[in-house]
Short mmCIF file of C-alpha atoms and ligand atoms in Angstrom, two decimals:
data_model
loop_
_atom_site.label_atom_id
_atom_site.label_comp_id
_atom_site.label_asym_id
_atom_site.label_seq_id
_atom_site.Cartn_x
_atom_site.Cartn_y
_atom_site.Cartn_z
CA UNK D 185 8.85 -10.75 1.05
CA UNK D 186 8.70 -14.86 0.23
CA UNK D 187 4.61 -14.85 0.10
CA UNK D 188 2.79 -13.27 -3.34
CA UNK D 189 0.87 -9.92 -1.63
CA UNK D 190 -0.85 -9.84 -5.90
CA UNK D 191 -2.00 -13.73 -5.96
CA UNK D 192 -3.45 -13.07 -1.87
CA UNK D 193 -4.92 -9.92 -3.28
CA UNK D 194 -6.64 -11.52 -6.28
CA UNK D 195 -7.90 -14.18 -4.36
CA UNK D 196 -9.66 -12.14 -1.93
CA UNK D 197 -10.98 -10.34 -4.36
CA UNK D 198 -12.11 -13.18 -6.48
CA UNK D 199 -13.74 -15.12 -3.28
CA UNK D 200 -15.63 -11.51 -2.74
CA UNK D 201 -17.31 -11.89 -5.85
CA UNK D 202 -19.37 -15.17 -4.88
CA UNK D 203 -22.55 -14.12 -2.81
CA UNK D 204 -21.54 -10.40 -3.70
CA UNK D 205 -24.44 -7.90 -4.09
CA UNK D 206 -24.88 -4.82 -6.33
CA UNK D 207 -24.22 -2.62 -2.89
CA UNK D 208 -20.94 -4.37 -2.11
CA UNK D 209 -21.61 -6.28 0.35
CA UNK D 210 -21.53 -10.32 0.15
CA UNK D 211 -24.00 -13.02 2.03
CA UNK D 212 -22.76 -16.48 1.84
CA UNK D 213 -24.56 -18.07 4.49
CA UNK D 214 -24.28 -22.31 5.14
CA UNK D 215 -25.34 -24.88 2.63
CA UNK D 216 -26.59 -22.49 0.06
CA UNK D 217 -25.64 -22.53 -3.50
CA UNK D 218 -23.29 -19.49 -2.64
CA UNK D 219 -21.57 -21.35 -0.32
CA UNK D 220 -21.28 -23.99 -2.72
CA UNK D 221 -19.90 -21.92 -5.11
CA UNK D 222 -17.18 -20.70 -2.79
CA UNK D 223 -16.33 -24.43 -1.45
CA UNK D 224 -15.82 -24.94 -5.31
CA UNK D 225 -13.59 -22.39 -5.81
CA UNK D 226 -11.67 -23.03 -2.94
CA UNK D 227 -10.89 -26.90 -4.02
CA UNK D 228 -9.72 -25.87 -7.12
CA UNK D 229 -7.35 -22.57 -5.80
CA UNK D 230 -6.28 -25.02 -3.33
CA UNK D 231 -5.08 -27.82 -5.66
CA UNK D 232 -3.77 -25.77 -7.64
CA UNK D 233 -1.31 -24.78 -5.45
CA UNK D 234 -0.14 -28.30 -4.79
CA UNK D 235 -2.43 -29.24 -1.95
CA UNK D 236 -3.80 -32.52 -1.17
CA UNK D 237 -7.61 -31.69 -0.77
CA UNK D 238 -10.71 -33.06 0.43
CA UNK D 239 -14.01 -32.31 1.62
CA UNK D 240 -15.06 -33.33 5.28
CA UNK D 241 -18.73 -35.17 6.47
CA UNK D 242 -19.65 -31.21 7.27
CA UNK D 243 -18.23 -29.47 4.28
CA UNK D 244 -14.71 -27.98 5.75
CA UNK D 245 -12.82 -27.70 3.05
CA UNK D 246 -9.45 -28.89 3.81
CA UNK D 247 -5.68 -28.60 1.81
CA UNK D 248 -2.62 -31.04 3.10
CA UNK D 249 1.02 -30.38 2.72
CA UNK D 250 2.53 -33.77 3.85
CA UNK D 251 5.04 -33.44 6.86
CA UNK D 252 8.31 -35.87 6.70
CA UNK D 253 7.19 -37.21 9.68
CA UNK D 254 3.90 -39.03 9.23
CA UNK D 255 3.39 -39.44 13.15
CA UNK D 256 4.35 -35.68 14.27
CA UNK D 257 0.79 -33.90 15.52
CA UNK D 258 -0.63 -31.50 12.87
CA UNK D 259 -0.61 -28.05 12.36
CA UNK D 260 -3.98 -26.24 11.69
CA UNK D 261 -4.02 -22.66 10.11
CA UNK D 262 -7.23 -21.36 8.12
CA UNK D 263 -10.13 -19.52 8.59
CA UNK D 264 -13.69 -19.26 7.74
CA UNK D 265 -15.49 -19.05 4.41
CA UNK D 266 -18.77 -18.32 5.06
CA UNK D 267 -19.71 -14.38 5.73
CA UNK D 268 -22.90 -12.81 7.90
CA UNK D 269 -26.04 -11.43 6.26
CA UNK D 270 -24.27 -8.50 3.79
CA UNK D 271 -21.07 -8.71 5.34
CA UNK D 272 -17.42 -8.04 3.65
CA UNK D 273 -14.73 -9.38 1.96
CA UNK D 274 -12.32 -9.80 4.68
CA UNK D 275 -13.94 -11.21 7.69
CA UNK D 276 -12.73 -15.54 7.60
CA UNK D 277 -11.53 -15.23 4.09
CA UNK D 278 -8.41 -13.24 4.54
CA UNK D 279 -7.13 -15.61 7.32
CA UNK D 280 -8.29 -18.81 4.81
CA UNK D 281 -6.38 -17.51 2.10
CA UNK D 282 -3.66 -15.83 3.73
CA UNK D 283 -3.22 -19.38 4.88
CA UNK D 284 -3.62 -20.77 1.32
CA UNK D 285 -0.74 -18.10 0.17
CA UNK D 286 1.55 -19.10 3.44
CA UNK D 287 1.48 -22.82 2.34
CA UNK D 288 1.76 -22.64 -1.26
CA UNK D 289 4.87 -20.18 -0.91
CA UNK D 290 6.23 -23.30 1.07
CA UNK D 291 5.76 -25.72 -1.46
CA UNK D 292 6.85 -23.52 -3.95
CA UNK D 293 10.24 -22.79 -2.43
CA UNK D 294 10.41 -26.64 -2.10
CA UNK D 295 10.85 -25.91 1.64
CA UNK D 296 10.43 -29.39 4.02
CA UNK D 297 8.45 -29.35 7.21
CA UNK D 298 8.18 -32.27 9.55
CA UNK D 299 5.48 -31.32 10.88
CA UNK D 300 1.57 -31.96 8.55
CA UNK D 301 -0.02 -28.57 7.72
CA UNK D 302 -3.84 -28.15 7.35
CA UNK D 303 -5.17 -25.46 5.41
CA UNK D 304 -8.63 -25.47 6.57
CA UNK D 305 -11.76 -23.30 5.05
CA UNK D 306 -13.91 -23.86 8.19
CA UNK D 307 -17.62 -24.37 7.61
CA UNK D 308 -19.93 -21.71 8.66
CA UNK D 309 -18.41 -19.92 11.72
CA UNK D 310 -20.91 -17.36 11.22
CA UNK D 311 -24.17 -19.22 12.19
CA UNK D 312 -25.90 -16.73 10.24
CA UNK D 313 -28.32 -19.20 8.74
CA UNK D 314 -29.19 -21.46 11.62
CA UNK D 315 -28.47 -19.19 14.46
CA UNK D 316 -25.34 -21.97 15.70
CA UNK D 317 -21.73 -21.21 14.86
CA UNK D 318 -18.72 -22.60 14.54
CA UNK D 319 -19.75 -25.79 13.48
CA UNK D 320 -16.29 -26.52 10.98
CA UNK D 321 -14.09 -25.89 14.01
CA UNK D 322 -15.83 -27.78 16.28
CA UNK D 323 -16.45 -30.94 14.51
CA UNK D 324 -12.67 -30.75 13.57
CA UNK D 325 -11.60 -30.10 17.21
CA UNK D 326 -14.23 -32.82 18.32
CA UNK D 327 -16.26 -31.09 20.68
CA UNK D 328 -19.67 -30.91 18.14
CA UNK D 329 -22.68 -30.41 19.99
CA UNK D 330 -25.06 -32.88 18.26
CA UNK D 331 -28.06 -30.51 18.73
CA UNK D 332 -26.67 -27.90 16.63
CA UNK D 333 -27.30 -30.19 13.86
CA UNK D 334 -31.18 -29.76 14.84
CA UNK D 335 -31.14 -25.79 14.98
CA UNK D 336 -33.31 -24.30 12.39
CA UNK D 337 -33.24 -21.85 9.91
CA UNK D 338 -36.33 -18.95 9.63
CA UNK D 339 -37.74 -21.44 7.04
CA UNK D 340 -37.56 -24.36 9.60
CA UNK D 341 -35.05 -26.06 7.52
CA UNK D 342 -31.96 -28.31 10.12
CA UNK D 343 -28.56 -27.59 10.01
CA UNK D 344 -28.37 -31.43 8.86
CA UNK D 345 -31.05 -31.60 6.43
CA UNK D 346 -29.30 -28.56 4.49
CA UNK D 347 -26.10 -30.35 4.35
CA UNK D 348 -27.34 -33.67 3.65
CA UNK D 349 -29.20 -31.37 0.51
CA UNK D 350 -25.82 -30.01 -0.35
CA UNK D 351 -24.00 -33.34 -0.04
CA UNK D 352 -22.81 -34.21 3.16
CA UNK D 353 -22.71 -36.39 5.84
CA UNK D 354 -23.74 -34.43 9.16
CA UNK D 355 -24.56 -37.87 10.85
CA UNK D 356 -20.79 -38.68 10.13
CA UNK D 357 -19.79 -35.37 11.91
CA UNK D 358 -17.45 -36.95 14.54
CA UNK D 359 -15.25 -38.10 11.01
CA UNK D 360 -14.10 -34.74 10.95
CA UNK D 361 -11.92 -34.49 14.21
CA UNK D 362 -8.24 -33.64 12.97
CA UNK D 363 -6.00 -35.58 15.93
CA UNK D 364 -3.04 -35.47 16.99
CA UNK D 365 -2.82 -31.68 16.67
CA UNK D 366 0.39 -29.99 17.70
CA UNK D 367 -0.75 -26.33 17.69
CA UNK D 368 -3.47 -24.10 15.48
CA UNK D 369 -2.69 -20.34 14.38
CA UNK D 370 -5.22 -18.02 12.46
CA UNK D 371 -4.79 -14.86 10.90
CA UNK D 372 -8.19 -12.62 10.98
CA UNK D 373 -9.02 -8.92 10.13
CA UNK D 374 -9.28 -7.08 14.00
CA UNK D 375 -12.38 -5.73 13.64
CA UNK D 376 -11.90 -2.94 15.45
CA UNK D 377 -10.31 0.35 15.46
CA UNK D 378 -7.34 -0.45 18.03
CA UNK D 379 -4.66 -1.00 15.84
CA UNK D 380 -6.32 1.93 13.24
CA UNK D 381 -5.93 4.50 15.71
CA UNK D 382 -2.34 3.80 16.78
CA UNK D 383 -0.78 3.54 13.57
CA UNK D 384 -0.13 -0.54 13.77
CA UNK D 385 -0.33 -2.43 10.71
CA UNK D 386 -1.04 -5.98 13.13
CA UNK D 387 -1.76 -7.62 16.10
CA UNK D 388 -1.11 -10.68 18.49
CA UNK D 389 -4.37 -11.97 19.82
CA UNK D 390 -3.99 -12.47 23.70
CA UNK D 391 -6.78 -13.72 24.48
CA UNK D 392 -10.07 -14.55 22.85
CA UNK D 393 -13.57 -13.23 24.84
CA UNK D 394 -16.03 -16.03 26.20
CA UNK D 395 -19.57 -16.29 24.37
CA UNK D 396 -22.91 -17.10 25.47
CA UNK D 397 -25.87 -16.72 22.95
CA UNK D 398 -29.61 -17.18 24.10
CA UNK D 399 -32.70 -16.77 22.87
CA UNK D 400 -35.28 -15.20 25.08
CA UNK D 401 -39.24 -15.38 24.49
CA UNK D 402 -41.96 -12.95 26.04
CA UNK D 403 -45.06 -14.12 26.25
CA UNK D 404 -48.41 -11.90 27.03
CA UNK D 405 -51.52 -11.70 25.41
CA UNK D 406 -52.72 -10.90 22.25
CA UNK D 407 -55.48 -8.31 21.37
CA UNK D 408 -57.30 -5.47 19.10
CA UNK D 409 -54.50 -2.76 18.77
CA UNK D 410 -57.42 -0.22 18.71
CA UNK D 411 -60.02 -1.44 21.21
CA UNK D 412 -57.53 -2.32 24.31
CA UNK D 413 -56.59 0.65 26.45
CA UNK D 414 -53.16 1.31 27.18
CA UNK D 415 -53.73 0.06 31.47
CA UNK D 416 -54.17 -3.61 31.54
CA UNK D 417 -52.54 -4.47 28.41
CA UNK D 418 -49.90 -7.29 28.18
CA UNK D 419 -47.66 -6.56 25.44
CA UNK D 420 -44.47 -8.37 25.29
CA UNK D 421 -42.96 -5.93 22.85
CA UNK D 422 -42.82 -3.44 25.81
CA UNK D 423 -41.99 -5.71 28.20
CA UNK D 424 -38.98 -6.67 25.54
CA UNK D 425 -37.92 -2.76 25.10
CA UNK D 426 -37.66 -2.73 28.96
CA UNK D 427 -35.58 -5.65 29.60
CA UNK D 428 -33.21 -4.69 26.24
CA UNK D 429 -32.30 -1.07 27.62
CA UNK D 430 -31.97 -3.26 31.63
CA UNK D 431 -29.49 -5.53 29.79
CA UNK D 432 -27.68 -2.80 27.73
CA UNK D 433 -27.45 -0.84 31.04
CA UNK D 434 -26.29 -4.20 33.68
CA UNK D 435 -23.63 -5.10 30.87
CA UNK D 436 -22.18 -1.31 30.60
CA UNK D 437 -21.57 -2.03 34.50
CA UNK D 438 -19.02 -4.86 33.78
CA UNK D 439 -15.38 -4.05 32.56
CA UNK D 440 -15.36 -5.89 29.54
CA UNK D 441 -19.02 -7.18 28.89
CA UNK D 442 -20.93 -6.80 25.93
CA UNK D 443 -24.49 -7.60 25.25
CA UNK D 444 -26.34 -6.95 22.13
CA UNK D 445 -29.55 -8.24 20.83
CA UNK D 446 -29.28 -8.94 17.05
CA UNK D 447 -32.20 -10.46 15.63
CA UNK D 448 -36.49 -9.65 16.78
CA UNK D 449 -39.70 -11.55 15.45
CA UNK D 450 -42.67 -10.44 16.87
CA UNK D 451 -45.62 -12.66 16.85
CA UNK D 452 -48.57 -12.36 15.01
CA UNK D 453 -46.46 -9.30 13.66
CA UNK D 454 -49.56 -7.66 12.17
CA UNK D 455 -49.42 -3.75 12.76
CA UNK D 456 -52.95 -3.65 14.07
CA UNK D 457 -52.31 -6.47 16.78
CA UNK D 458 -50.96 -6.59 20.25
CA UNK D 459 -48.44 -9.08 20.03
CA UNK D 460 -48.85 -12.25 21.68
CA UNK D 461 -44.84 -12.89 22.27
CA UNK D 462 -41.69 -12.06 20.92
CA UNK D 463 -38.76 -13.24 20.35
CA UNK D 464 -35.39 -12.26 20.28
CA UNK D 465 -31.68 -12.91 20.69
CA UNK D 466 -28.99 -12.24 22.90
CA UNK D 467 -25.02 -12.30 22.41
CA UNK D 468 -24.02 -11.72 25.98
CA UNK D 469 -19.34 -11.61 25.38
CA UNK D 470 -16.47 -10.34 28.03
CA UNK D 471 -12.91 -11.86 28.76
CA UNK D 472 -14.53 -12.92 31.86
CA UNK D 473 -16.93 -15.38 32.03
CA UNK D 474 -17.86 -14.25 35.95
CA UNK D 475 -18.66 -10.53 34.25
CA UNK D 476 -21.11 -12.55 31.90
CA UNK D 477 -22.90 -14.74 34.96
CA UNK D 478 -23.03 -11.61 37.57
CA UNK D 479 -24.62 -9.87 34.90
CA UNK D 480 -27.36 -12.14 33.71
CA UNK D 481 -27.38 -13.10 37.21
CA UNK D 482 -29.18 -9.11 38.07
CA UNK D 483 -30.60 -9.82 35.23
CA UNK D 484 -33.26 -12.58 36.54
CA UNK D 485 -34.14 -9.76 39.17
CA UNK D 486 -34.81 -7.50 36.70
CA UNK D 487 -36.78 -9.71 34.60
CA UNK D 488 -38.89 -11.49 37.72
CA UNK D 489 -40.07 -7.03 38.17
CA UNK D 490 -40.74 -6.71 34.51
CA UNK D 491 -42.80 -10.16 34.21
CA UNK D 492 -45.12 -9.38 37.42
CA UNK D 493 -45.19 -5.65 36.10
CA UNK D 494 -46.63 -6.22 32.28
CA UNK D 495 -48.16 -9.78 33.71
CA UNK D 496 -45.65 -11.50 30.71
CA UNK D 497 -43.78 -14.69 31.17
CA UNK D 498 -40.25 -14.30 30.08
CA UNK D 499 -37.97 -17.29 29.08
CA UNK D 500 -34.36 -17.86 29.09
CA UNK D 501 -33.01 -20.22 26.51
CA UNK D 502 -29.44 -21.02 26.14
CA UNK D 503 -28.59 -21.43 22.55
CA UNK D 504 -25.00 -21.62 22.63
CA UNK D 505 -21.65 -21.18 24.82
CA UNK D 506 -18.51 -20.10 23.67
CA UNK D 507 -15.86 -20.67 25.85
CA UNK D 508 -13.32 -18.00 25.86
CA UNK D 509 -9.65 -18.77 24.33
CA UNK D 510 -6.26 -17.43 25.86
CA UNK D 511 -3.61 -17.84 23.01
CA UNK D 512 -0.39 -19.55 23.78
CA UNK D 513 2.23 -17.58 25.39
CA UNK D 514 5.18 -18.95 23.33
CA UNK D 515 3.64 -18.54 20.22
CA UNK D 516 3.07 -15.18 20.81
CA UNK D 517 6.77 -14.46 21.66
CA UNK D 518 7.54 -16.11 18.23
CA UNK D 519 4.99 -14.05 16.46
CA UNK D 520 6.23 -11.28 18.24
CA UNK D 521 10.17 -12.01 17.07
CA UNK D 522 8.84 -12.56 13.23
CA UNK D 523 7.33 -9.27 13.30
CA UNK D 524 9.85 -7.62 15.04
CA UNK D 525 12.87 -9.23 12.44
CA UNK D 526 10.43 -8.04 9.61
CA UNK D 527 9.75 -4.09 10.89
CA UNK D 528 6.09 -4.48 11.13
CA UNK D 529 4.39 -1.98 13.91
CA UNK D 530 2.52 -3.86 15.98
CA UNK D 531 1.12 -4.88 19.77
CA UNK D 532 -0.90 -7.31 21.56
CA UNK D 533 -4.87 -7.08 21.86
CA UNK D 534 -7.45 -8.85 23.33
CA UNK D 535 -10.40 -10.25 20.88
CA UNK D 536 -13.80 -9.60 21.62
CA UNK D 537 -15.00 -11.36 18.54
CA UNK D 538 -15.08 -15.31 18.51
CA UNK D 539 -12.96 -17.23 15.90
CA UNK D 540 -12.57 -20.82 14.82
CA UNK D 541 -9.47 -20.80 16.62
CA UNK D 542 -11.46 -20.68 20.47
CA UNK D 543 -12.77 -24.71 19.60
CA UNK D 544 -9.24 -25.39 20.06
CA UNK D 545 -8.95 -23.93 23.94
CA UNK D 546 -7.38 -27.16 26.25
CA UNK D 547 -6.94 -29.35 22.97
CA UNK D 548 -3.66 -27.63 21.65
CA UNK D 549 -1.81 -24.00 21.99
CA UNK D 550 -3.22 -21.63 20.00
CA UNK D 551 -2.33 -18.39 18.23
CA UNK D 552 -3.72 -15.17 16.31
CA UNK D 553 -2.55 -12.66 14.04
CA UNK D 554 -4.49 -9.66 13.38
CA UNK D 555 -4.40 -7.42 10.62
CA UNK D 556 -5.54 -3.97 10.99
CA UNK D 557 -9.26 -2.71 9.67
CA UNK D 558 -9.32 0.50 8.35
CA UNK D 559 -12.06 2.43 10.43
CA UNK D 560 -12.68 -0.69 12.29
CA UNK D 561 -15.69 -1.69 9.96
CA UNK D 562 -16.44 -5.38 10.34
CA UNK D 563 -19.70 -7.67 9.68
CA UNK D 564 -20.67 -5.22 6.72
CA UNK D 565 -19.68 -4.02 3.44
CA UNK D 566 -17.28 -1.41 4.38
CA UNK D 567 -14.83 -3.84 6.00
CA UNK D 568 -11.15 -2.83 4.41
CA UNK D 569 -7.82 -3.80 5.11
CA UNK D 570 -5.05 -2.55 2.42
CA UNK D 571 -2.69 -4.54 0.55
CA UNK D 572 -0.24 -4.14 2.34
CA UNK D 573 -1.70 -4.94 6.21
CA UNK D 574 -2.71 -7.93 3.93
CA UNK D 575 0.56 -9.05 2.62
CA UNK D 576 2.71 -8.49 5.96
CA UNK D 577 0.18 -10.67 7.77
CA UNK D 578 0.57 -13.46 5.17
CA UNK D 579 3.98 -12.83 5.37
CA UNK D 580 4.35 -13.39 9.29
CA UNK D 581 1.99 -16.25 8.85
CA UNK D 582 4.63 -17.92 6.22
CA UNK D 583 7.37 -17.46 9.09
CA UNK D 584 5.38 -18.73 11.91
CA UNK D 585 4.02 -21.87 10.02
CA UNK D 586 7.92 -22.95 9.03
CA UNK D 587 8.43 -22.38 12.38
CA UNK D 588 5.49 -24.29 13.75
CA UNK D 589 5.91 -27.20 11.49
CA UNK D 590 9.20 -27.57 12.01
CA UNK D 591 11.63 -26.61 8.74
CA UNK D 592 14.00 -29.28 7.70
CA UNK D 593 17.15 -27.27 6.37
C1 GLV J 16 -17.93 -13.92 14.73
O1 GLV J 16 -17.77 -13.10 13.83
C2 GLV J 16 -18.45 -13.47 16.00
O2 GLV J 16 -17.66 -12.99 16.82
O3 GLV J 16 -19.68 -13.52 16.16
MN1 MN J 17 -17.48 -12.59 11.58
MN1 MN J 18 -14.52 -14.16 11.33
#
């Protein structure tokens, strides 16, 4: 192997140490000092191994390796650095560093590329803390949606007041785009059990599922828990149970659909107290985007019967879209041909989690590698992938970046 499986193997585990809890997990959610500890860290790994670093207006952390040819596109590899609420040690960071690893082999084999390489840390893909993601990738692919800057966090804190507090420049956001780009290739844990339970140590991404996230509130009225009967009561919190297990049953209908609702407030929230609305979240995914619209589109049946039924008002908010990503059909023939030369077991899978790399969809080819996860554990603290998944996923990523950015021999 050219790449260092130890040095990506100490990294990850040194990265997993900032945010980390007693339990194992690790929270490093945007513009808090965690995440300022990890951007820290990152600078210095990253100069360290010969990079030219900076920091962008929205707190990507980026490392340059020059290309000979200062006016060939770019070519972006990297991952996130941010993690969910108690999430793992794997999820963004192995693709970061297995990027970090890729390029410093590079420049330590004095190898020439024409082509610029980016080594990107991508700011908070997660949207863990302001309930937006992606906002690294999309500033550097140019498609920010200025109103994600305005989302709040449960303390009612922006997006751009917290990075203004950690340092940067959100009302410079549209600095960040990264253009001409040539093509962008990520390597990410799976996060599921597919290639676990056939034996594969990776994968080629064929595709990457579309996302729409939306907030719904249910409104009724609020009252005595002990002095209302149970006939003539408005609680939203029923109505809300109601349309979860309608939405949980309409998306089971669809091939590849997915809906799940991740985070509830109820409001006043008092045990003793009807609630007078709630409000919760839902991540509605497929491959298809026409799964996701005939499904929310039974949906507004559903919901008109449940609002006249409890006598709640129920609204709809979109909070985010996601479009879906199909990776670049050459690359994946390459990817395929590296792992192939190299004896690695492995097939192509569709992704039904989003990644960085779906900003880049009809701005340049894109490409995934994924590395298997033991058990399929992902967004907590049992996420694992082995040393060795680890090291033959840098390893293709080496290969396909020489490739991609064009090795002068
Ligand atoms: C990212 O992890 C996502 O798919 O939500
Ligand atoms: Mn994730
Ligand atoms: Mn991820």
């Amino acid at each position: 192997m050219d790449i260092h499986a130890d040095r990506l193997w100490n990294r990850l585990m040194a990265l997993g140490q900032i945010g980390s809890y007693p339990d194992g997990s690790i929270t490093r959610l945007s513009c808090t000092k965690e995440d300022g500890l990890a951007r820290d860290w990152l600078i210095g790994e990253m100069t360290a191994a010969g990079l030219e670093v900076y920091v962008d207006a929205v707190g990507n952390v980026i490392g340059r390796l020059s290309g000979e040819d200062a006016n060939a596109p770019a070519v972006l590899t990297g991952s996130h650095y941010d993690t969910v609420r108690h999430g793992g040690r794997f999820d963004g960071t192995l693709g970061l560093l297995s990027s970090l690893e890729a390029v410093q082999t590079i420049i330590e084999q004095k190898k020439k590329v024409r082509h610029t390489i980016y080594v990107i840390g991508y700011k908070d893909e997660e949207g863990n803390r302001f309930g937006f993601g992606m906002t690294g990738s999309r500033c550097i692919a140019g498609i920010m949606d200025p109103e994600g800057l305005e989302a709040k966090d449960s303390d009612g804190i922006t997006m751009k007041e917290a990075m203004a507090q950690a340092g940067y420049t959100p009302a410079d956001y549209q600095t960040c785009k990264i253009s001409p780009v040539k093509c962008s290739i990520e390597l990410h844990i799976e996060q599921a059990t597919v290639l676990d339970r056939e034996g594969l140590s990776l994968g080629i991404v064929e595709g990457i599922a579309h996302l729409l996230l939306y907030q719904i509130k249910i409104t009724g009225h609020s009252g005595h828990a002990g002095a209302n009967p149970m006939k003539g009561r408005r609680d939203p919190v029923v109505a809300m149970s109601e349309w979860i297990c309608a939405v949980t049953k309409e998306a089971s209908k669809e091939k590849y659909c997915v809906a799940t609702i991740g985070t509830i407030q109820a409001s006043p929230g008092s045990f003793n107290v009807i609630c007078e609305s709630v409000t919760f979240s839902l991540d509605i995914r497929s491959m298809s985007v026409d799964e996701i619209h005939a499904c929310l589109k039974r949906m507004d049946d559903i919901q008109e019967e449940i609002e006249k039924r409890h006598g709640v008002m129920i609204e709809r908010t979109l909070v985010q879209e996601l479009k879906g990503c199909p990776c670049d059909e050459p690359m994946k023939n390459r990817l395929e041909d590296i792992m192939a030369r190299n004896s690695i077991p492995h097939k192509r899978l569709m992704s039904g989690a989003g990644h960085d790399s779906q900003n880049y969809n009809g701005i340049c080819p894109c490409a995934m590698i994924f590395v298997r996860s033991i058990d399929g554990y992902s967004h907590r603290k049992e996420e694992y992938s082995t040393p060795e998944d680890c090291a033959n996923g840098a390893q293709v990523l080496y290969e396909m970046l020489l490739a991609e950015a064009g090795e002068i021999r």
